[in-house]
Coordinates of C-alpha atoms and ligand atoms in Angstrom, one line a residue:
X1 CA 0.2 22.0 -17.7
X2 CA -0.5 25.7 -17.1
X3 CA 1.1 27.4 -20.0
X4 CA 3.0 30.6 -18.9
X5 CA 4.8 33.5 -21.2
X6 CA 6.9 36.6 -19.8
X7 CA 8.0 39.7 -21.6
X8 CA 9.9 42.9 -21.5
X9 CA 11.1 45.9 -23.7
X10 CA 11.7 48.9 -25.0
X11 CA 11.0 51.2 -21.4
X12 CA 8.7 53.4 -23.6
X13 CA 5.1 52.1 -22.7
X14 CA 3.6 51.0 -25.6
X15 CA 0.9 48.0 -26.7
X16 CA 3.7 45.4 -27.6
X17 CA 4.2 43.8 -24.1
X18 CA 0.3 42.4 -24.5
X19 CA 0.4 41.6 -27.7
X20 CA 3.2 38.8 -27.0
X21 CA 1.8 37.6 -24.5
X22 CA -1.7 36.9 -25.4
X23 CA 0.0 35.9 -29.0
X24 CA 1.9 33.6 -26.6
X25 CA -0.7 32.4 -24.8
X26 CA -2.4 31.3 -28.0
X27 CA 0.4 29.1 -28.7
X28 CA 0.5 27.7 -25.1
X29 CA -3.0 27.8 -24.6
X30 CA -2.8 23.9 -25.5
X31 CA -1.4 23.2 -21.9
X32 CA -4.3 23.9 -20.5
X33 CA -7.7 26.2 -21.2
X34 CA -9.8 26.7 -17.9
X35 CA -8.5 30.0 -17.6
X36 CA -6.6 32.6 -18.7
X37 CA -5.2 36.4 -17.4
X38 CA -2.3 39.0 -18.0
X39 CA -1.0 41.2 -15.8
X40 CA 0.8 44.5 -17.3
X41 CA 3.7 46.8 -15.5
X42 CA 2.4 50.5 -16.8
X43 CA 3.0 53.8 -15.6
X44 CA 0.0 54.1 -13.5
X45 CA 0.9 51.1 -11.8
X46 CA 0.3 46.8 -12.3
X47 CA -3.0 46.1 -14.2
X48 CA -4.6 42.8 -14.7
X49 CA -7.1 41.2 -16.4
X50 CA -8.0 37.9 -15.8
X51 CA -11.4 35.9 -17.1
X52 CA -12.9 31.6 -16.6
X53 CA -12.8 30.0 -20.0
X54 CA -10.6 29.2 -23.2
X55 CA -8.4 32.6 -23.9
X56 CA -11.0 33.4 -26.4
X57 CA -13.3 35.0 -23.8
X58 CA -10.3 37.2 -22.1
X59 CA -9.6 38.1 -25.8
X60 CA -12.8 39.4 -26.1
X61 CA -13.1 42.0 -22.4
X62 CA -9.5 43.1 -23.7
X63 CA -10.8 44.3 -27.2
X64 CA -13.8 45.9 -25.1
X65 CA -11.9 47.4 -22.4
X66 CA -8.5 47.5 -23.3
X67 CA -5.8 47.9 -20.7
X68 CA -3.1 51.2 -20.9
X69 CA 0.6 50.6 -22.9
X70 CA 2.9 48.7 -20.7
X71 CA 6.7 47.8 -20.6
X72 CA 6.4 44.3 -19.3
X73 CA 3.5 41.6 -19.0
X74 CA 3.0 38.2 -17.6
X75 CA 0.5 35.9 -18.7
X76 CA -1.3 32.6 -18.4
X77 CA -3.5 29.5 -19.3
X78 CA -4.5 27.7 -16.4
X79 CA -5.5 24.1 -15.7
X80 CA -6.8 24.2 -12.6
X81 CA -5.8 22.0 -9.5
X82 CA -6.5 24.1 -6.4
X83 CA -10.0 26.3 -7.0
X84 CA -12.4 26.1 -9.5
X85 CA -11.8 27.0 -12.8
X86 CA -13.3 30.9 -11.7
X87 CA -12.7 34.2 -12.6
X88 CA -10.9 35.0 -9.5
X89 CA -9.2 31.5 -8.7
X90 CA -7.2 32.7 -12.5
X91 CA -3.7 33.6 -12.5
X92 CA -2.4 36.1 -12.4
X93 CA -2.8 36.5 -8.3
X94 CA -2.2 40.0 -7.2
X95 CA -0.2 40.7 -3.9
X96 CA -3.2 43.1 -1.7
X97 CA -1.3 46.0 -1.9
X98 CA -1.6 45.8 -5.6
X99 CA 2.1 45.7 -6.3
X100 CA 3.1 42.4 -7.4
X101 CA 1.7 40.1 -9.7
X102 CA 2.2 36.3 -9.8
X103 CA 1.6 33.1 -12.1
X104 CA 2.3 29.8 -11.7
X105 CA 2.3 26.6 -13.2
X106 CA 2.7 23.3 -10.6
X107 CA 1.5 22.5 -7.5
X108 CA 2.2 24.1 -3.9
X109 CA 2.4 21.4 -1.5
X110 CA 2.6 23.7 1.6
X111 CA -0.1 26.4 1.0
X112 CA -2.4 25.5 3.8
X113 CA 0.5 26.1 6.3
X114 CA 2.0 29.3 4.5
X115 CA -1.7 30.4 4.0
X116 CA -2.2 29.8 7.9
X117 CA 1.1 32.1 8.5
X118 CA -0.3 34.6 6.4
X119 CA -4.1 34.7 7.2
X120 CA -2.6 34.6 11.1
X121 CA -0.2 37.5 10.0
X122 CA -3.7 39.5 8.6
X123 CA -3.8 38.2 4.8
X124 CA -7.4 38.2 3.2
X125 CA -7.1 36.1 0.8
X126 CA -8.7 36.4 -2.7
X127 CA -8.4 33.1 -4.3
X128 CA -9.0 29.2 -3.3
X129 CA -5.7 28.7 -4.8
X130 CA -2.2 27.8 -3.6
X131 CA -0.4 30.4 -6.1
X132 CA -2.0 33.6 -4.0
X133 CA -0.1 32.9 -1.3
X134 CA 3.2 33.4 -3.6
X135 CA 2.1 36.9 -4.4
X136 CA 1.7 37.8 -0.5
X137 CA 5.2 36.3 0.7
X138 CA 6.9 38.0 -2.8
X139 CA 5.2 41.2 -1.4
X140 CA 6.9 41.0 2.2
X141 CA 10.6 39.7 1.0
X142 CA 10.2 42.7 -1.3
X143 CA 12.8 45.1 -0.3
X144 CA 13.8 46.5 -3.8
X145 CA 15.1 43.5 -5.4
X146 CA 12.5 41.3 -7.2
X147 CA 15.2 39.2 -7.3
X148 CA 16.3 38.6 -4.1
X149 CA 12.6 38.4 -3.1
X150 CA 11.6 35.2 -4.7
X151 CA 14.9 33.3 -4.1
X152 CA 14.1 33.8 -0.6
X153 CA 10.3 32.8 -1.3
X154 CA 11.7 29.7 -3.7
X155 CA 13.4 28.5 -0.4
X156 CA 10.4 28.3 1.4
X157 CA 8.1 26.5 -1.2
X158 CA 7.4 22.5 -1.6
X159 CA 6.3 21.3 -4.4
X160 CA 6.6 22.1 -8.2
X161 CA 6.2 25.3 -9.6
X162 CA 7.7 27.8 -12.1
X163 CA 6.6 31.0 -11.2
X164 CA 6.9 34.5 -12.9
X165 CA 6.1 37.7 -11.3
X166 CA 6.3 41.6 -11.9
X167 CA 6.7 44.3 -9.2
X168 CA 4.9 47.9 -10.2
X169 CA 8.3 49.2 -9.4
X170 CA 10.4 47.3 -11.8
X171 CA 9.2 48.6 -15.4
X172 CA 12.0 46.9 -16.4
X173 CA 12.2 43.4 -15.1
X174 CA 10.5 39.9 -15.0
X175 CA 11.5 37.4 -13.0
X176 CA 11.0 33.5 -13.3
X177 CA 11.9 30.7 -11.2
X178 CA 11.3 26.9 -11.4
X179 CA 11.4 23.5 -9.8
X180 CA 10.2 20.5 -11.5
X181 CA 8.4 22.4 -14.1
X182 CA 9.4 23.9 -16.9
X183 CA 10.6 27.6 -18.2
X184 CA 12.8 28.7 -21.3
X185 CA 14.0 31.9 -21.9
X186 CA 13.6 33.5 -25.7
X187 CA 16.2 36.1 -26.5
X188 CA 15.5 39.4 -28.6
X189 CA 17.0 42.4 -29.4
X190 CA 16.1 45.3 -26.9
X191 CA 13.7 42.7 -25.5
X192 CA 13.9 39.5 -23.8
X193 CA 11.0 36.2 -23.0
X194 CA 9.6 33.9 -21.0
X195 CA 8.2 31.1 -21.7
X196 CA 6.5 27.4 -20.2
X197 CA 8.8 26.3 -23.7
X198 CA 9.7 28.4 -27.0
X199 CA 6.0 28.2 -28.7
X200 CA 5.2 31.2 -26.2
X201 CA 8.0 33.4 -28.2
X202 CA 8.9 31.6 -31.4
X203 CA 6.9 34.4 -33.4
X204 CA 9.7 36.5 -32.2
X205 CA 12.9 34.5 -31.8
X206 CA 14.4 31.1 -32.7
X207 CA 17.8 31.8 -29.8
X208 CA 17.0 30.4 -26.5
X209 CA 18.6 30.1 -22.9
X210 CA 17.2 26.3 -20.9
X211 CA 16.7 27.2 -17.6
X212 CA 17.8 24.1 -14.8
X213 CA 16.6 23.1 -11.6
X214 CA 16.3 25.7 -8.9
X215 CA 17.3 28.4 -10.7
X216 CA 16.1 32.4 -10.6
X217 CA 16.5 34.2 -13.5
X218 CA 16.1 37.8 -14.0
X219 CA 15.1 39.4 -17.5
X220 CA 15.3 42.8 -18.6
X221 CA 15.2 44.6 -22.1
X222 CA 18.8 44.1 -22.6
X223 CA 20.1 40.8 -20.4
X224 CA 19.1 37.8 -18.7
X225 CA 20.7 37.0 -15.5
X226 CA 20.7 33.9 -13.9
X227 CA 21.6 32.5 -10.8
X228 CA 20.9 29.4 -8.0
X229 CA 18.1 30.0 -5.3
X230 CA 21.4 30.9 -3.0
X231 CA 22.5 34.0 -5.7
X232 CA 25.6 32.1 -7.4
X233 CA 25.4 33.0 -10.7
X234 CA 24.6 30.3 -13.0
X235 CA 26.3 30.1 -17.0
X236 CA 23.0 28.9 -18.8
X237 CA 22.8 27.0 -21.8
X238 CA 22.2 28.6 -25.1
X239 CA 20.0 26.8 -27.9
X240 CA 18.6 27.6 -31.2
X241 CA 15.0 26.1 -32.1
X242 CA 15.3 24.1 -35.1
X243 CA 12.1 24.7 -36.2
X244 CA 10.1 28.4 -37.1
X245 CA 6.6 29.8 -36.0
X246 CA 5.1 27.9 -39.2
X247 CA 5.5 24.5 -38.1
X248 CA 3.2 25.8 -34.7
X249 CA 0.4 26.9 -37.3
X250 CA -2.8 24.9 -38.7
X251 CA -1.5 25.4 -42.0
X252 CA -5.3 25.2 -42.8
X253 CA -6.3 21.9 -41.5
X254 CA -9.4 22.1 -39.5
X255 CA -7.5 21.5 -36.4
X256 CA -3.9 20.9 -34.8
X257 CA -4.8 17.2 -34.4
X258 CA -5.7 16.8 -38.0
X259 CA -2.2 19.1 -39.3
X260 CA 0.0 16.9 -37.0
X261 CA -1.5 13.4 -38.6
X262 CA -0.3 14.9 -41.9
X263 CA 3.2 16.1 -40.4
X264 CA 3.4 12.3 -39.9
X265 CA 5.6 11.6 -43.3
X266 CA 7.9 14.6 -42.4
X267 CA 8.6 13.7 -38.5
X268 CA 9.6 10.2 -39.3
X269 CA 11.7 11.1 -42.6
X270 CA 13.2 14.3 -40.3
X271 CA 13.3 11.8 -37.3
X272 CA 15.7 9.0 -39.8
X273 CA 17.8 11.8 -40.9
X274 CA 21.8 11.9 -40.7
X275 CA 21.8 9.0 -38.7
X276 CA 24.3 6.6 -40.4
X277 CA 27.9 7.1 -42.1
X278 CA 29.3 6.9 -45.5
X279 CA 29.6 3.2 -44.8
X280 CA 25.7 2.8 -44.1
X281 CA 26.5 2.1 -40.1
X282 CA 24.3 3.6 -37.5
X283 CA 26.1 7.0 -36.0
X284 CA 23.6 8.0 -33.0
X285 CA 25.6 11.2 -31.8
X286 CA 23.7 12.3 -29.4
X287 CA 24.0 9.0 -27.2
X288 CA 26.9 9.9 -25.0
X289 CA 27.1 6.7 -22.9
X290 CA 29.6 4.8 -23.0
X291 CA 29.6 1.8 -25.9
X292 CA 31.1 -0.8 -23.0
X293 CA 28.4 0.5 -20.9
X294 CA 25.9 -0.4 -23.8
X295 CA 27.6 -3.4 -24.6
X296 CA 26.8 -4.6 -20.7
X297 CA 23.1 -4.1 -20.6
X298 CA 21.4 -7.2 -19.4
X299 CA 17.8 -4.9 -19.4
X300 CA 15.8 -2.6 -20.6
X301 CA 13.0 -1.0 -18.9
X302 CA 11.0 1.7 -20.9
X303 CA 9.3 4.0 -19.2
X304 CA 6.8 6.4 -20.0
X305 CA 2.8 7.6 -19.8
X306 CA -0.1 7.2 -22.1
X307 CA 0.8 7.2 -25.8
X308 CA 4.7 7.3 -25.4
X309 CA 4.0 4.2 -23.4
X310 CA 2.3 2.5 -26.1
X311 CA 5.1 3.8 -28.5
X312 CA 7.7 1.7 -25.9
X313 CA 5.3 -1.3 -25.8
X314 CA 5.8 -1.3 -29.9
X315 CA 9.5 -1.0 -29.5
X316 CA 10.1 -3.9 -27.0
X317 CA 8.9 -6.6 -29.6
X318 CA 11.7 -5.1 -32.0
X319 CA 13.9 -4.3 -29.4
X320 CA 14.2 -8.0 -27.8
X321 CA 13.7 -9.7 -31.5
X322 CA 17.0 -7.8 -32.9
X323 CA 19.0 -7.6 -29.7
X324 CA 17.8 -10.4 -27.1
X325 CA 17.7 -8.2 -24.5
X326 CA 14.8 -8.6 -22.3
X327 CA 12.4 -5.1 -22.4
X328 CA 10.0 -4.2 -19.7
X329 CA 7.5 -1.4 -20.7
X330 CA 6.3 0.5 -17.9
X331 CA 3.9 3.3 -16.7
X332 CA 6.3 5.8 -15.6
X333 CA 3.8 6.6 -12.1
X334 CA 3.9 3.3 -11.5
X335 CA 7.5 2.5 -11.7
X336 CA 9.0 4.0 -8.8
X337 CA 6.3 3.3 -6.3
X338 CA 6.9 -0.6 -6.8
X339 CA 10.7 -1.1 -5.9
X340 CA 12.0 -1.9 -9.5
X341 CA 14.8 -4.2 -9.4
X342 CA 17.4 -1.6 -11.6
X343 CA 21.2 -1.7 -11.0
X344 CA 23.8 -0.2 -13.5
X345 CA 23.3 -3.1 -15.8
X346 CA 19.6 -1.5 -16.7
X347 CA 19.4 0.9 -19.4
X348 CA 16.2 2.7 -18.4
X349 CA 14.5 4.3 -21.9
X350 CA 12.3 7.2 -21.1
X351 CA 9.9 7.9 -23.9
X352 CA 8.0 11.5 -23.6
X353 CA 7.1 14.5 -26.0
X354 CA 7.4 17.0 -24.2
X355 CA 10.2 16.3 -22.0
X356 CA 8.5 17.6 -18.9
X357 CA 5.5 14.7 -18.1
X358 CA 6.2 14.9 -14.5
X359 CA 5.4 11.0 -13.6
X360 CA 7.9 10.4 -16.2
X361 CA 11.1 13.2 -14.9
X362 CA 10.4 11.2 -11.0
X363 CA 10.4 7.8 -12.6
X364 CA 14.0 8.8 -14.6
X365 CA 15.2 10.5 -10.5
X366 CA 14.5 7.4 -9.6
X367 CA 16.2 4.8 -12.0
X368 CA 19.1 7.4 -11.5
X369 CA 19.4 7.2 -8.3
X370 CA 19.2 3.3 -8.5
X371 CA 22.4 3.3 -10.6
X372 CA 20.6 2.4 -13.8
X373 CA 21.5 4.7 -16.8
X374 CA 19.0 6.7 -18.3
X375 CA 18.3 7.5 -22.3
X376 CA 15.1 9.3 -23.2
X377 CA 13.7 9.9 -26.0
X378 CA 12.4 13.2 -26.2
X379 CA 10.4 15.8 -28.5
X380 CA 11.4 19.2 -27.0
X381 CA 14.5 20.3 -26.5
X382 CA 15.6 22.4 -23.6
X383 CA 13.4 20.1 -22.0
X384 CA 13.8 18.2 -18.5
X385 CA 13.9 15.0 -19.1
X386 CA 17.0 15.1 -21.8
X387 CA 18.5 17.6 -19.2
X388 CA 18.7 15.1 -16.3
X389 CA 18.9 11.9 -18.3
X390 CA 22.6 10.4 -19.5
X391 CA 21.6 10.8 -22.8
X392 CA 19.5 11.4 -25.0
X393 CA 17.9 10.9 -28.8
X394 CA 15.9 13.6 -29.8
X395 CA 12.6 12.9 -32.1
X396 CA 12.3 15.2 -34.9
X397 CA 8.4 15.9 -35.4
X398 CA 8.2 19.8 -35.2
X399 CA 5.7 21.0 -32.1
X400 CA 3.1 18.6 -31.2
X401 CA 0.1 21.0 -30.3
X402 CA -3.2 19.1 -30.1
X403 CA -3.6 17.4 -26.8
X404 CA -4.0 14.2 -28.3
X405 CA -0.5 12.8 -30.2
X406 CA -0.2 12.0 -33.0
X407 CA 3.0 12.3 -35.4
X408 CA 5.2 12.0 -31.5
X409 CA 3.9 8.4 -31.6
X410 CA 5.4 7.5 -34.9
X411 CA 8.5 9.2 -34.4
X412 CA 8.9 8.0 -31.1
X413 CA 8.6 4.5 -32.1
X414 CA 11.2 5.2 -35.1
X415 CA 13.7 6.6 -32.5
X416 CA 13.3 3.2 -30.5
X417 CA 13.6 1.2 -34.0
X418 CA 17.3 3.5 -33.9
X419 CA 18.2 2.8 -30.8
X420 CA 17.0 -0.8 -31.1
X421 CA 19.2 -1.2 -34.4
X422 CA 22.4 0.7 -32.6
X423 CA 22.2 -1.9 -30.0
X424 CA 22.5 -4.9 -32.6
X425 CA 25.1 -3.2 -34.4
X426 CA 26.7 -2.8 -30.8
X427 CA 26.3 -6.1 -29.6
X428 CA 26.4 -7.8 -33.1
X429 CA 23.4 -9.7 -32.6
X430 CA 22.3 -8.6 -36.2
X431 CA 24.9 -8.9 -39.0
X432 CA 25.1 -5.0 -40.8
X433 CA 22.7 -5.9 -43.8
X434 CA 20.3 -7.3 -41.8
X435 CA 20.2 -3.9 -40.1
X436 CA 20.7 -1.8 -43.4
X437 CA 17.6 -3.9 -44.5
X438 CA 15.9 -3.2 -41.2
X439 CA 17.0 0.9 -42.4
X440 CA 15.9 0.8 -45.5
X441 CA 12.2 -0.1 -45.0
X442 CA 12.3 2.2 -42.5
X443 CA 13.0 4.9 -44.9
X444 CA 9.9 3.9 -46.8
X445 CA 7.6 4.5 -44.1
X446 CA 7.4 8.3 -44.8
X447 CA 5.7 7.2 -48.2
X448 CA 4.0 4.3 -46.9
X449 CA 1.8 6.7 -44.4
X450 CA 1.6 9.4 -47.2
X451 CA -0.5 6.4 -49.0
X452 CA -2.6 6.0 -46.1
X453 CA -3.5 10.1 -45.4
X454 CA -3.9 10.1 -49.5
X455 CA -6.2 6.9 -49.2
X456 CA -8.3 8.7 -45.9
X457 CA -11.5 8.6 -47.3
X458 CA -12.8 5.6 -46.1
X459 CA -11.6 5.5 -43.0
X460 CA -13.4 9.6 -42.3
X461 CA -16.7 8.4 -44.0
X462 CA -17.3 5.2 -41.3
X463 CA -15.8 8.1 -38.5
X464 CA -19.2 10.2 -39.7
X465 CA -21.4 7.2 -40.0
X466 CA -20.1 6.3 -36.3
X467 CA -20.5 8.9 -34.7
X468 CA -23.9 8.1 -32.5
X469 CA -22.6 4.9 -31.5
X470 CA -21.7 4.1 -27.8
X471 CA -18.4 2.2 -27.5
X472 CA -15.7 1.4 -30.1
X473 CA -13.5 -2.0 -29.2
X474 CA -10.1 -2.9 -30.6
X475 CA -8.2 -5.6 -31.2
X476 CA -4.4 -6.7 -32.1
X477 CA -2.2 -8.8 -31.7
X478 CA 1.8 -8.8 -31.2
X479 CA 2.8 -5.4 -32.2
X480 CA -0.9 -4.8 -33.5
X481 CA -1.9 -4.6 -29.6
X482 CA -0.4 -1.6 -29.0
X483 CA -2.0 -0.1 -32.0
X484 CA -5.2 -1.4 -30.5
X485 CA -4.9 0.9 -27.1
X486 CA -3.6 3.7 -29.3
X487 CA -6.5 3.2 -31.5
X488 CA -8.6 3.2 -28.3
X489 CA -7.1 6.2 -26.3
X490 CA -7.8 8.6 -29.5
X491 CA -11.3 8.0 -29.3
X492 CA -11.7 8.4 -25.3
X493 CA -9.7 11.4 -25.3
X494 CA -10.9 13.4 -27.6
X495 CA -14.8 11.9 -28.4
X496 CA -15.3 10.8 -25.1
X497 CA -16.3 7.6 -25.8
X498 CA -15.8 4.1 -24.8
X499 CA -13.5 2.5 -26.4
X500 CA -10.8 -0.2 -25.2
X501 CA -8.3 -1.7 -26.4
X502 CA -7.6 -5.8 -26.3
X503 CA -5.0 -7.9 -27.2
X504 CA -6.8 -10.4 -30.0
X505 CA -5.5 -13.8 -28.3
X506 CA -7.6 -12.6 -24.6
X507 CA -10.8 -11.9 -26.6
X508 CA -12.3 -16.0 -25.4
X509 CA -10.9 -14.9 -22.3
X510 CA -13.6 -12.3 -20.9
X511 CA -13.8 -9.4 -23.5
X512 CA -15.8 -11.5 -26.1
X513 CA -18.5 -11.0 -24.0
X514 CA -19.1 -7.4 -24.8
X515 CA -20.1 -8.4 -28.4
X516 CA -23.6 -7.7 -28.9
X517 CA -25.4 -6.9 -32.1
X518 CA -23.8 -3.8 -34.0
X519 CA -21.1 -3.1 -31.9
X520 CA -18.3 -1.7 -33.8
X521 CA -14.6 -3.4 -33.4
X522 CA -11.6 -2.7 -35.3
X523 CA -9.2 -5.3 -35.9
X524 CA -5.6 -4.8 -36.6
X525 CA -4.5 -7.9 -38.6
X526 CA -0.9 -8.9 -39.2
X527 CA 0.7 -9.6 -42.4
X528 CA 0.0 -13.1 -43.9
X529 CA 4.0 -12.6 -44.6
X530 CA 4.6 -12.7 -40.8
X531 CA 5.4 -14.3 -38.0
X532 CA 3.5 -17.9 -37.8
X533 CA 0.1 -18.6 -38.0
X534 CA -0.4 -15.0 -36.1
X535 CA -2.8 -13.9 -39.2
X536 CA -5.1 -17.2 -39.8
X537 CA -5.7 -16.5 -35.8
X538 CA -6.9 -12.6 -36.2
X539 CA -9.1 -13.3 -39.0
X540 CA -10.3 -16.4 -36.7
X541 CA -11.0 -13.7 -34.1
X542 CA -12.9 -11.6 -37.0
X543 CA -15.0 -14.6 -37.3
X544 CA -15.6 -15.2 -34.0
X545 CA -17.3 -11.4 -33.3
X546 CA -19.0 -11.5 -36.5
X547 CA -20.4 -14.7 -35.8
X548 CA -21.7 -13.1 -32.0
X549 CA -23.1 -9.4 -34.0
X550 CA -20.1 -7.4 -34.3
X551 CA -19.2 -5.0 -37.0
X552 CA -15.6 -5.7 -37.7
X553 CA -13.6 -2.8 -39.2
X554 CA -10.3 -4.0 -40.1
X555 CA -7.1 -2.6 -40.9
X556 CA -5.2 -5.1 -43.1
X557 CA -2.1 -5.4 -45.7
X558 CA -2.9 -4.4 -49.2
X559 CA -3.6 -7.9 -50.9
X560 CA -4.7 -9.8 -48.0
X561 CA -7.9 -11.1 -49.3
X562 CA -8.4 -13.6 -46.4
X563 CA -10.3 -11.1 -44.0
X564 CA -12.8 -9.4 -46.9
X565 CA -15.9 -12.4 -46.6
X566 CA -15.9 -11.4 -42.4
X567 CA -15.1 -7.5 -42.7
X568 CA -17.8 -4.8 -42.6
X569 CA -15.6 -2.5 -43.8
X570 CA -11.9 -2.9 -44.9
X571 CA -9.1 -0.5 -44.0
X572 CA -6.0 -2.3 -46.6
X573 CA -2.6 -0.2 -45.7
X574 CA 0.6 -0.9 -47.9
X575 CA 2.8 -3.9 -47.2
X576 CA 5.1 -3.1 -44.6
X577 CA 7.3 -5.6 -42.5
X578 CA 6.4 -7.2 -39.6
X579 CA 7.7 -5.1 -36.7
X580 CA 7.5 -1.5 -38.2
X581 CA 3.7 -2.3 -39.4
X582 CA 2.2 -0.1 -36.9
X583 CA 3.7 3.5 -38.5
X584 CA 1.1 2.8 -40.8
X585 CA -1.1 0.3 -39.2
X586 CA -2.0 3.0 -36.4
X587 CA -2.9 5.9 -38.8
X588 CA -6.5 5.1 -40.0
X589 CA -7.2 4.5 -36.1
X590 CA -6.2 8.4 -35.6
X591 CA -7.9 9.3 -38.7
X592 CA -10.9 7.9 -37.5
X593 CA -10.8 9.6 -33.8
X594 CA -10.2 12.6 -35.3
X595 CA -13.0 12.7 -38.0
X596 CA -15.3 11.2 -35.6
X597 CA -14.8 13.8 -32.4
X598 CA -15.2 16.7 -35.3
X599 CA -18.5 14.8 -36.7
X600 CA -20.1 15.0 -32.8
X601 CA -19.2 19.1 -33.0
X602 CA -16.3 18.6 -30.2
X603 CA -12.8 20.3 -29.7
X604 CA -10.6 18.1 -31.6
X605 CA -7.4 20.1 -30.0
X606 CA -8.6 21.1 -26.9
X607 CA -10.6 17.9 -25.4
X608 CA -12.3 18.9 -22.1
X609 CA -10.2 17.9 -18.9
X610 CA -6.8 17.5 -20.0
X611 CA -3.7 19.1 -21.0
X612 CA -1.1 18.6 -23.6
X613 CA 1.8 18.1 -20.8
X614 CA 1.3 16.7 -17.3
X615 CA 3.9 18.5 -15.0
X616 CA 1.6 17.9 -12.0
X617 CA 1.7 13.9 -10.4
Ligands
M6R701 O1 4.8 14.3 -23.5 P1 5.0 12.9 -23.2 O2 4.9 12.0 -24.2 O3 5.2 12.2 -22.0 O4 3.4 12.4 -22.8 C1 2.8 11.6 -22.1 C2 1.1 11.6 -22.0 O5 0.8 12.1 -21.2 C3 0.4 11.8 -23.6 O6 1.0 10.7 -24.7 C4 -1.1 11.4 -23.5 O7 -1.3 10.2 -23.2 C5 -1.7 12.3 -24.9 N1 -3.0 12.8 -24.3 C6 -2.4 10.8 -25.5 O8 -2.7 11.2 -27.0

């Protein structure tokens, strides 16, 4: 949830540590934006500044009252857990003597006991946070070596944490540790970096190092040393980030969300790239699971949260159809608490953009403990979920910054489809020419998404016109059902609007009672060329709601004139094979939510109460 940056560089004090950390925080602000703060190691000791509110509030303070030159720095953007988003609860937190500064992402679950112990020892607390206990514990454990102090303290902590610390007596050192929360190292020349994710330092280096669970990293200008909590050296895994700083910039769009919606043709195309051999057979190199195991799988369970779970629900229809394997889709936070039936013949597919969602990570661990094979579909390299899974299939959507997920959704569906086709190839449930035909259809999706983007003017106009409606409903059927729920989620999270997605077939079982005069209802209409009578059933639904006063806003395939007499507005999308249709049908809904939130004057990228990656349960 929180964003964390650390930097250590040349030992001649200068402005760079603060510049690097503030630049990194700007790129990480999507992770949390309740408050922000920095601490610098300077020849005068530690100095820190922190303010409630977005990063801009802190930046204005620093402009008005500049901090002295430094050699190392840490910085933090917060998503509040313990304590309100106030100046005093903002990170960093300092020890009483001001020698140690700490920033934290996660929750220290035993902080009440630790706080009581420290209070009994005379410590006066200056915040309501769980994090402040760590600053005091580190100062007490420090005996000239911050790494050892961090190891000692980390062993006492329960819960989830990424912690970074600096000490006034160690101008050339930043120490970090992680337990169930993300932290990556960036390798520079004569300088090194730490960040919650690579966006923190991508402006300076693309060379990165993954940190594993329960490790402590010591960063100096020329070195990165990693040990476990017992002090045993660890050889960390190095990798090169495959995108650059421009990918995490708005590129002329009004918001990251708008930009990321427009990135979607590339997100799909890049996720499809290089997946077949010369003979046209699917080759998913990243899937390191033994083919015999995959042939014996008798059930697939997709675990994910939010938009990623809706991607899983779309994929269920296709994978079951192509592979004839039952597929369950379960919210990750429900999965491990309901005693799921999982065994060695179960393939659990964990879908996550960030690769850090705590609920999904815990479900992955639970599934593996039960003997399942876990395959992760993840967008972020170096993240925790792929590291803890048996295999990974990366989506190549590039960095997703807006809190509302868009391009990751399309990339996740694409990757899950590749997985389904790969299993169909392996298990022989589809002929090679059938698989090749579906792959050809998939390769046409980027151009179709581009067409929807190019023709989106009327969707934007409708959104502006409807900016004051109190509620919008969404109906879909078959693969259109998860699309309806995704459309509703987008509106809830960025426009703060009541929105609900329903299976169109469920309408008469209750939701139709919500229909009154003027109620806008998006209806995702299946292709008339698709499954049996689905198209005519959904067209009937449009008539039913219209008869009760609703304003049907119809997403239909181009040429589908059947919907014209009953729709308030029709947004046509290109003809697409039924199972692939969500990849184009969802795009107008994303654009609608983005335009409506912008018309309301809301912060599209940083909606209230939310954070991009949910790293606490
Ligand atoms: O990083 P993940 O894909 O695991 O995140 C899962 C959800 O938290 C995420 O999709 C969330 O629902 C988005 N804000 C939706 O736009």
